[in-house]
Amino acid sequence: MQEALNYIDGRHAPASSGEWLDDVDPAVGAAYARVASSDARDVDRAVAAAARAFAAWSTAPASERGRALRRLARLIERDTEKLARAESIDSGKPLQAARTVDIPRAVQNFDFFADAATQFASEAHPTDETALNYTLRQPLGAVACISPWNLPLYLLTWKIAPALAAGNTVVAKPSEVTPMTAHLLGELCTEAGLPAGVLNLVQGLGPRAGAPLCAHREIKAISFTGSTRVGNEIAREAAASFKKASLEMGGKNPTLIFADADLREAVPQAMRAAFSNTGQICLCGSRTLIEKSVYARVRDELVERVSALRVGDPLEASTEQGALVSRQHLDKVMGCLAVAREEGGRILCGGGRASVAGRCANGFFVQPTLIEGLGPACRTNQEEIFGPVATVLPFESAGEAVELANSTRYGLAASLWTRDLSRAHRVAAQLHSGIVWVNCWMLRDLRTPFGGVKESGLGREGGMDAMRFFTESKNVCVKL
């Protein structure tokens, strides 16, 4: 049986407790590996290693840090097929998606921040003719990076890369549900010659490993992506110990389709927004708002397209919808479907478990589901389901569309589709979302800031915002 181990001070090791967790392949519904079940002792060892490595790493030339990150990028690129397969087995996502999206994005993360390490600039301010003020941006020390299960290596590297580029050392905790590519990343760190202690990976459960990591007095900042519930707990801990925190949390994202939109593009992209990664992306558009004059047409085409999505073995090339990540998550999504029916929702397609023959007969599959007939205040349109479930709602005016879009406690992302440029700008400004896509979805530029508002997040990551988060500014005033 495979093992997902801790990576501390440049070496792989099991948990101090000697305990293990099952790593389940969700497509077959059975354990295929075991995961180190770490606790505070492992966290202490990892933080101590990071603290020891900080002095040398933080003072290394930026170009040297950049070269180290680029070596990691090339090794990930070399091992794309191995990493993609591990990601697919661990998470249930189609192998093709892992191969073409997740692993290439991990490569891009390291390449981008390898460049950023040498391009991160500060400011200077002459004060009349009496003094010169300049700002130093200095790394914080040992920082914590906590990543979720839906895009395991993609989001783990999204956090690690800027932290290392800025000169910090890192203790990262990947999700215990999808730990394998983090384990493999540790192997690549050794091969790349990353100094011991610069990057440490602690496997295990949130309460046993994540909580002591966030509470550790030597951890200077926490970058977290995950649920709003856990983000709330981390925010409390960070406030109590005066740590910096960047929190990217839940979403209940709207897709707004106006009657004048190019529907040939808008409809398939709205489906893609709702059902990519089986709906298990925080940016998925799970509420499709459609202008009333084209509602029936758009709804019917969505039903046709969603009904045609191929659910199947993630390792098969023809599969478009894989498995949900765990039995627990399957039960949650099925419970949400029961709630939708209780609320009076009409199931337009899907609505139950999907049957997949062969080796995946016991896997955690759900039919892609569209629901109509539910008001904006119902639980189905308010609570994050995080599965292949989307609702459709009509609207009559731009004002009503904005009101519907903003009617949840979340504010992570939105997309809107219209040919009216003036309306596009006006509505985008009115939406309570950290990112708004116009006539597109999930088109990302790594230079731009990313994060949510309301209960979707606190702080911004991406580009130089990430570099600023992982540094502290110091003003130096020199009298002339």
Coordinates of C-alpha atoms in Angstrom, one line a residue:
M1 CA 0.0 0.0 0.0
Q2 CA 1.3 3.5 -0.9
E3 CA 2.1 6.0 1.9
A4 CA 1.7 9.7 2.0
L5 CA 4.3 10.9 4.5
N6 CA 5.4 14.1 6.2
Y7 CA 8.3 15.9 4.6
I8 CA 10.2 17.7 7.4
D9 CA 13.7 19.1 7.3
G10 CA 14.4 17.6 3.9
R11 CA 13.3 14.1 4.8
H12 CA 10.1 12.0 4.5
A13 CA 8.9 10.5 7.8
P14 CA 5.8 9.0 9.3
A15 CA 3.8 10.7 12.0
S16 CA 5.3 10.7 15.5
S17 CA 2.2 8.9 16.8
G18 CA 2.7 6.1 14.4
E19 CA -0.9 6.4 13.4
W20 CA -2.4 6.4 9.9
L21 CA -5.5 7.5 8.0
D22 CA -7.0 5.8 5.0
D23 CA -6.5 7.5 1.6
V24 CA -9.6 6.5 -0.4
D25 CA -9.9 6.3 -4.1
P26 CA -13.3 7.9 -4.5
A27 CA -13.9 6.4 -7.9
V28 CA -13.8 2.9 -6.5
G29 CA -14.9 3.7 -2.9
A30 CA -11.9 1.9 -1.2
A31 CA -8.6 2.8 0.4
Y32 CA -5.6 2.5 -1.8
A33 CA -3.0 4.2 0.4
R34 CA -2.4 5.4 4.0
V35 CA -1.7 8.9 5.2
A36 CA 0.5 10.0 8.2
S37 CA -1.8 11.2 11.0
S38 CA 0.3 14.0 12.4
D39 CA -0.2 15.9 15.6
A40 CA 1.4 18.8 17.5
R41 CA 4.8 17.0 17.8
D42 CA 5.2 16.8 14.1
V43 CA 4.1 20.4 13.7
D44 CA 6.7 21.4 16.3
R45 CA 9.4 19.6 14.3
A46 CA 8.4 21.2 11.1
V47 CA 8.2 24.7 12.4
A48 CA 11.6 24.3 14.1
A49 CA 13.1 23.1 10.8
A50 CA 11.5 26.1 9.0
A51 CA 12.8 28.5 11.7
R52 CA 16.4 27.1 11.3
A53 CA 16.3 27.4 7.6
F54 CA 14.9 31.0 7.5
A55 CA 18.1 32.9 8.1
A56 CA 20.0 31.4 5.1
W57 CA 16.9 31.3 2.8
S58 CA 15.7 34.8 3.5
T59 CA 19.2 36.3 2.8
A60 CA 19.9 34.3 -0.3
P61 CA 19.8 36.4 -3.5
A62 CA 16.4 36.6 -5.1
S63 CA 17.9 35.2 -8.2
E64 CA 19.0 32.1 -6.3
R65 CA 15.5 31.6 -4.8
G66 CA 14.1 32.0 -8.3
R67 CA 16.3 29.4 -9.7
A68 CA 15.3 26.9 -7.0
L69 CA 11.6 27.5 -7.8
R70 CA 12.3 27.1 -11.5
R71 CA 14.0 23.7 -10.9
L72 CA 10.9 22.6 -9.1
A73 CA 8.8 23.7 -12.0
R74 CA 10.8 21.7 -14.5
L75 CA 10.6 18.6 -12.4
I76 CA 6.8 18.9 -12.0
E77 CA 6.6 19.4 -15.8
R78 CA 8.8 16.3 -16.3
D79 CA 6.5 14.2 -14.0
T80 CA 3.2 15.6 -15.3
E81 CA 1.8 12.1 -16.1
K82 CA 2.8 10.6 -12.8
L83 CA 1.4 13.6 -10.8
A84 CA -1.8 13.8 -12.9
R85 CA -2.5 10.1 -12.3
A86 CA -1.9 10.5 -8.6
E87 CA -4.2 13.5 -8.5
S88 CA -7.0 11.7 -10.4
I89 CA -6.9 8.7 -8.2
D90 CA -6.8 10.8 -5.0
S91 CA -9.6 13.2 -5.9
G92 CA -11.8 11.3 -8.4
K93 CA -11.3 14.0 -11.1
P94 CA -10.9 13.0 -14.7
L95 CA -7.3 12.2 -15.5
Q96 CA -7.5 14.5 -18.6
A97 CA -8.4 17.5 -16.4
A98 CA -5.5 16.8 -14.0
R99 CA -3.2 16.4 -17.0
T100 CA -4.2 19.6 -18.8
V101 CA -5.2 21.9 -15.9
D102 CA -4.1 21.0 -12.4
I103 CA -0.5 20.0 -13.0
P104 CA 0.3 22.6 -15.7
R105 CA -1.0 25.3 -13.3
A106 CA 1.3 24.1 -10.6
V107 CA 4.2 24.5 -13.1
Q108 CA 3.0 28.0 -13.9
N109 CA 2.8 28.9 -10.2
F110 CA 6.4 28.1 -9.6
D111 CA 7.6 29.7 -12.9
F112 CA 5.6 32.9 -12.3
F113 CA 6.9 33.4 -8.8
A114 CA 10.4 32.5 -9.8
D115 CA 10.2 35.6 -11.9
A116 CA 8.5 37.6 -9.2
A117 CA 11.3 36.9 -6.8
T118 CA 13.6 39.1 -8.8
Q119 CA 11.0 41.7 -9.8
F120 CA 9.5 42.6 -6.4
A121 CA 10.2 46.3 -5.9
S122 CA 10.0 48.8 -3.0
E123 CA 9.5 52.5 -3.0
A124 CA 11.6 55.6 -2.3
H125 CA 10.3 59.0 -1.3
P126 CA 12.5 62.1 -1.2
T127 CA 11.3 64.4 1.6
D128 CA 12.0 67.8 0.2
E129 CA 15.7 68.1 0.4
T130 CA 16.1 67.0 4.0
A131 CA 15.7 63.2 3.9
L132 CA 15.1 60.1 1.9
N133 CA 12.5 57.6 2.9
Y134 CA 12.6 54.1 1.4
T135 CA 10.6 51.0 2.1
L136 CA 12.0 47.6 2.7
R137 CA 9.8 44.6 2.0
Q138 CA 11.1 41.8 4.3
P139 CA 10.0 38.2 4.6
L140 CA 8.1 37.3 7.8
G141 CA 9.7 34.0 8.8
A142 CA 8.1 30.6 9.0
V143 CA 4.6 30.8 7.5
A144 CA 1.7 28.3 7.3
C145 CA 0.0 27.3 4.0
I146 CA -3.2 25.3 4.3
S147 CA -4.7 24.0 1.0
P148 CA -8.0 22.2 0.2
W149 CA -8.8 18.9 -1.5
N150 CA -10.5 20.1 -4.7
L151 CA -7.4 21.3 -6.5
P152 CA -4.6 19.7 -4.4
L153 CA -1.3 20.5 -6.1
Y154 CA -2.7 23.5 -8.0
L155 CA -3.6 25.4 -4.8
L156 CA -0.8 24.1 -2.6
T157 CA 1.8 25.5 -5.1
W158 CA -0.3 28.7 -5.5
K159 CA 0.5 29.4 -1.8
I160 CA 3.9 27.9 -1.4
A161 CA 5.5 29.6 -4.5
P162 CA 5.0 33.2 -3.4
A163 CA 5.9 32.5 0.2
L164 CA 9.2 31.0 -0.9
A165 CA 9.9 33.6 -3.5
A166 CA 9.5 36.3 -0.9
G167 CA 12.1 34.6 1.3
N168 CA 9.9 32.9 3.8
T169 CA 10.2 29.3 4.9
V170 CA 7.0 27.2 4.8
V171 CA 5.1 24.6 6.8
A172 CA 2.3 23.4 4.6
K173 CA -0.7 21.2 5.5
P174 CA -2.4 19.6 2.5
S175 CA -5.8 18.1 2.8
E176 CA -5.8 14.7 4.4
V177 CA -8.4 13.7 1.8
T178 CA -6.0 14.3 -1.2
P179 CA -2.4 14.0 0.2
M180 CA -0.6 12.2 -2.5
T181 CA 0.7 14.9 -4.8
A182 CA 2.0 16.8 -1.7
H183 CA 4.0 13.7 -0.8
L184 CA 5.4 13.5 -4.3
L185 CA 6.2 17.3 -4.2
G186 CA 8.4 16.5 -1.2
E187 CA 10.4 14.0 -3.3
L188 CA 10.8 16.7 -6.0
C189 CA 12.1 19.2 -3.5
T190 CA 14.9 16.9 -2.5
E191 CA 15.7 16.2 -6.2
A192 CA 15.7 20.0 -6.9
G193 CA 18.2 20.6 -4.1
L194 CA 15.9 22.8 -2.1
P195 CA 17.7 23.4 1.2
A196 CA 16.4 21.3 4.1
G197 CA 13.7 23.0 6.2
V198 CA 12.7 25.6 3.5
L199 CA 9.6 23.7 2.7
N200 CA 8.0 21.3 5.1
L201 CA 4.8 19.3 4.6
V202 CA 2.7 18.0 7.5
Q203 CA 0.0 15.5 6.7
G204 CA -3.1 14.8 8.8
L205 CA -6.4 16.1 10.1
G206 CA -7.2 19.7 10.6
P207 CA -7.9 19.5 14.4
R208 CA -4.8 17.4 15.1
A209 CA -2.3 19.0 12.7
G210 CA -3.8 22.1 11.2
A211 CA -5.0 23.7 14.5
P212 CA -1.6 23.4 16.3
L213 CA 0.1 24.8 13.1
C214 CA -2.1 27.9 13.1
A215 CA -1.7 28.3 16.9
H216 CA 2.1 27.9 16.8
R217 CA 3.8 31.0 18.2
E218 CA 6.6 30.8 15.6
I219 CA 4.2 30.9 12.6
K220 CA 4.0 34.5 11.4
A221 CA 1.2 34.2 8.8
I222 CA -1.5 31.8 7.6
S223 CA -2.6 31.4 4.0
F224 CA -5.8 29.3 3.9
T225 CA -8.2 28.0 1.3
G226 CA -11.2 26.0 2.4
S227 CA -14.6 26.2 4.1
T228 CA -16.0 29.3 5.7
R229 CA -16.4 27.4 8.9
V230 CA -12.8 26.5 9.2
G231 CA -11.7 29.9 7.9
N232 CA -13.7 31.5 10.8
E233 CA -11.8 29.4 13.3
I234 CA -8.5 30.3 11.7
A235 CA -9.4 34.0 11.7
R236 CA -10.1 33.8 15.4
E237 CA -6.8 32.2 16.1
A238 CA -4.9 34.7 13.9
A239 CA -6.5 37.6 15.6
A240 CA -5.7 36.3 19.1
S241 CA -2.0 35.8 18.2
F242 CA -1.7 38.8 15.8
K243 CA -0.8 36.7 12.8
K244 CA -1.4 37.9 9.3
A245 CA -4.1 35.8 7.6
S246 CA -5.3 35.4 4.0
L247 CA -8.5 33.4 3.8
E248 CA -10.2 32.2 0.6
M249 CA -13.4 30.5 1.6
G250 CA -16.8 29.4 0.3
G251 CA -18.8 30.6 -2.7
K252 CA -22.4 30.5 -4.1
N253 CA -21.5 32.2 -7.3
P254 CA -23.9 33.6 -9.9
T255 CA -23.8 33.4 -13.7
L256 CA -25.9 36.2 -15.2
I257 CA -27.1 35.7 -18.8
F258 CA -28.7 38.7 -20.5
A259 CA -30.9 38.3 -23.5
D260 CA -28.5 40.1 -25.8
A261 CA -25.6 37.8 -24.9
D262 CA -24.0 35.6 -27.5
L263 CA -25.9 32.5 -26.4
R264 CA -23.8 30.2 -28.5
E265 CA -21.0 31.0 -26.2
A266 CA -22.8 31.8 -23.0
V267 CA -24.8 28.6 -22.6
P268 CA -21.9 26.1 -22.9
Q269 CA -19.7 28.3 -20.7
A270 CA -22.5 28.5 -18.1
M271 CA -22.6 24.8 -18.0
R272 CA -18.8 24.6 -17.8
A273 CA -18.9 27.1 -14.9
A274 CA -21.4 25.0 -13.0
F275 CA -20.0 21.5 -13.6
S276 CA -16.2 21.8 -14.0
N277 CA -14.4 19.4 -11.6
T278 CA -17.9 17.9 -10.8
G279 CA -18.9 21.3 -9.3
Q280 CA -16.1 21.0 -6.7
I281 CA -14.4 24.4 -7.4
C282 CA -15.0 27.4 -5.1
L283 CA -15.5 29.5 -8.3
C284 CA -18.2 27.3 -9.9
G285 CA -21.3 29.2 -11.0
S286 CA -23.9 27.2 -9.1
R287 CA -26.7 29.8 -9.7
T288 CA -27.5 30.6 -13.3
L289 CA -29.6 33.7 -13.6
I290 CA -31.3 34.1 -17.0
E291 CA -33.2 37.1 -18.4
K292 CA -36.8 36.2 -18.7
S293 CA -37.2 36.7 -22.4
V294 CA -34.7 34.0 -23.2
Y295 CA -35.2 31.9 -20.0
A296 CA -37.0 28.9 -21.6
R297 CA -34.5 28.7 -24.5
V298 CA -31.4 28.9 -22.3
R299 CA -32.9 26.5 -19.7
D300 CA -33.8 23.9 -22.3
E301 CA -30.4 24.0 -23.9
L302 CA -28.7 23.7 -20.5
V303 CA -30.8 20.7 -19.7
E304 CA -29.8 19.1 -23.0
R305 CA -26.1 19.8 -22.5
V306 CA -26.0 18.8 -18.9
S307 CA -27.9 15.6 -19.6
A308 CA -25.2 14.7 -22.2
L309 CA -22.3 15.0 -19.8
R310 CA -20.4 11.7 -19.6
V311 CA -20.1 10.4 -16.0
G312 CA -17.5 7.7 -15.7
D313 CA -14.2 6.2 -14.6
P314 CA -11.8 9.2 -14.1
L315 CA -9.0 7.3 -15.8
E316 CA -10.9 6.9 -19.1
A317 CA -10.3 9.6 -21.7
S318 CA -14.0 10.0 -22.5
T319 CA -15.0 10.9 -18.9
E320 CA -16.2 14.4 -18.4
Q321 CA -17.6 14.1 -14.8
G322 CA -15.6 12.1 -12.2
A323 CA -16.4 11.1 -8.7
L324 CA -17.1 13.2 -5.7
V325 CA -14.1 13.3 -3.4
S326 CA -15.3 11.2 -0.5
R327 CA -18.2 9.2 1.0
Q328 CA -18.8 12.0 3.4
H329 CA -19.1 14.6 0.6
L330 CA -21.3 12.3 -1.4
D331 CA -23.7 12.1 1.6
K332 CA -23.7 15.8 1.9
V333 CA -24.5 16.4 -1.7
M334 CA -27.3 13.8 -1.7
G335 CA -28.7 15.5 1.4
C336 CA -28.7 18.8 -0.4
L337 CA -30.7 17.2 -3.3
A338 CA -33.2 16.0 -0.7
V339 CA -33.5 19.5 0.7
A340 CA -34.1 20.9 -2.8
R341 CA -37.0 18.5 -3.4
E342 CA -38.5 19.4 0.1
E343 CA -38.3 23.1 -0.9
G344 CA -40.3 22.4 -4.0
G345 CA -37.5 22.4 -6.6
R346 CA -38.2 20.8 -9.9
I347 CA -35.4 18.5 -11.0
L348 CA -34.8 19.2 -14.7
C349 CA -32.2 16.5 -15.1
G350 CA -30.1 14.3 -12.8
G351 CA -31.0 14.3 -9.1
G352 CA -29.6 11.0 -8.0
R353 CA -26.5 8.8 -7.8
A354 CA -24.9 7.9 -11.0
S355 CA -24.1 4.3 -11.8
V356 CA -20.7 3.5 -13.3
A357 CA -20.0 0.0 -14.3
G358 CA -16.8 -2.0 -13.9
R359 CA -14.2 -1.1 -11.3
C360 CA -16.1 2.1 -10.3
A361 CA -19.3 0.3 -9.4
N362 CA -18.9 1.4 -5.7
G363 CA -17.6 4.9 -6.4
F364 CA -19.0 8.2 -5.2
F365 CA -20.7 9.4 -8.4
V366 CA -23.7 11.8 -8.6
Q367 CA -25.7 12.7 -11.8
P368 CA -25.1 16.3 -13.0
T369 CA -28.3 18.1 -11.8
L370 CA -30.2 21.2 -12.8
I371 CA -33.0 22.5 -10.6
E372 CA -35.6 25.2 -11.2
G373 CA -38.6 26.7 -9.3
L374 CA -36.7 27.7 -6.2
G375 CA -36.7 31.3 -4.8
P376 CA -33.5 33.1 -3.9
A377 CA -33.9 32.8 -0.2
C378 CA -34.2 29.0 -0.1
R379 CA -31.4 26.9 1.3
T380 CA -30.6 25.4 -2.1
N381 CA -29.8 28.9 -3.4
Q382 CA -28.1 30.1 -0.2
E383 CA -25.9 27.3 0.9
E384 CA -22.8 26.0 -0.8
I385 CA -23.4 22.5 -2.1
F386 CA -20.0 22.1 -3.8
G387 CA -21.1 19.3 -6.2
P388 CA -22.6 18.8 -9.6
V389 CA -25.8 20.7 -8.7
A390 CA -26.9 24.1 -10.2
T391 CA -30.1 26.1 -10.1
V392 CA -31.7 28.3 -12.8
L393 CA -33.6 31.5 -11.9
P394 CA -35.3 34.1 -14.2
F395 CA -34.9 37.8 -13.9
E396 CA -36.6 40.7 -15.7
S397 CA -34.1 43.6 -15.3
A398 CA -30.5 44.3 -14.6
G399 CA -31.4 45.7 -11.2
E400 CA -33.2 42.4 -10.3
A401 CA -30.3 40.4 -11.6
V402 CA -27.9 42.3 -9.4
E403 CA -30.2 41.9 -6.4
L404 CA -30.4 38.1 -6.9
A405 CA -26.7 37.8 -7.5
N406 CA -25.9 39.6 -4.3
S407 CA -28.5 37.9 -2.1
T408 CA -26.2 35.3 -0.4
R409 CA -23.7 35.8 2.4
Y410 CA -20.9 34.8 -0.1
G411 CA -19.0 37.0 -2.5
L412 CA -16.2 35.1 -4.3
A413 CA -16.9 35.2 -8.0
A414 CA -19.5 36.0 -10.7
S415 CA -19.7 35.9 -14.4
L416 CA -22.0 37.9 -16.7
W417 CA -22.8 37.6 -20.3
T418 CA -24.0 40.6 -22.4
R419 CA -23.0 42.4 -25.6
D420 CA -23.8 45.8 -23.9
L421 CA -20.4 47.1 -22.9
S422 CA -21.9 49.9 -20.7
R423 CA -24.1 47.4 -18.8
A424 CA -21.2 45.0 -18.4
H425 CA -19.1 47.7 -16.6
R426 CA -22.1 48.9 -14.6
V427 CA -23.2 45.5 -13.4
A428 CA -19.7 44.3 -12.7
A429 CA -19.2 47.3 -10.4
Q430 CA -22.4 46.5 -8.5
L431 CA -21.8 42.8 -7.9
H432 CA -20.5 41.9 -4.5
S433 CA -17.7 39.6 -5.7
G434 CA -14.0 39.5 -5.5
I435 CA -13.7 38.7 -9.2
V436 CA -16.2 39.3 -12.0
W437 CA -15.8 37.6 -15.4
V438 CA -17.5 39.3 -18.4
N439 CA -18.3 37.0 -21.3
C440 CA -15.9 34.4 -20.0
W441 CA -15.3 32.2 -16.9
M442 CA -12.1 31.0 -15.2
L443 CA -9.9 33.1 -17.4
R444 CA -7.1 33.9 -14.9
D445 CA -4.0 36.1 -15.1
L446 CA -1.5 35.3 -12.4
R447 CA -0.6 39.0 -12.0
T448 CA -4.0 40.0 -10.8
P449 CA -5.3 39.9 -7.1
F450 CA -7.6 37.2 -6.1
G451 CA -9.9 36.8 -3.1
G452 CA -13.5 37.2 -1.9
V453 CA -15.7 39.5 0.0
K454 CA -18.3 38.9 2.8
E455 CA -18.0 35.3 4.0
S456 CA -16.0 34.3 1.0
G457 CA -12.7 35.7 2.2
L458 CA -10.3 38.1 3.7
G459 CA -7.2 39.4 2.0
R460 CA -5.9 38.9 -1.6
E461 CA -3.5 36.5 -3.2
G462 CA -2.0 36.4 -6.6
G463 CA 0.7 38.5 -8.3
M464 CA 2.4 41.1 -6.2
D465 CA -0.5 41.0 -3.7
A466 CA 0.8 37.6 -2.7
M467 CA 4.3 38.8 -2.4
R468 CA 3.1 41.7 -0.2
F469 CA 1.1 39.4 2.0
F470 CA 4.2 37.3 2.7
T471 CA 6.3 40.3 3.6
E472 CA 6.3 43.1 6.1
S473 CA 7.1 46.7 5.2
K474 CA 9.7 48.7 7.0
N475 CA 10.3 52.4 6.4
V476 CA 13.8 53.7 6.6
C477 CA 14.3 57.5 6.9
V478 CA 17.8 58.8 6.1
K479 CA 18.5 62.5 6.9
L480 CA 20.5 64.0 4.1

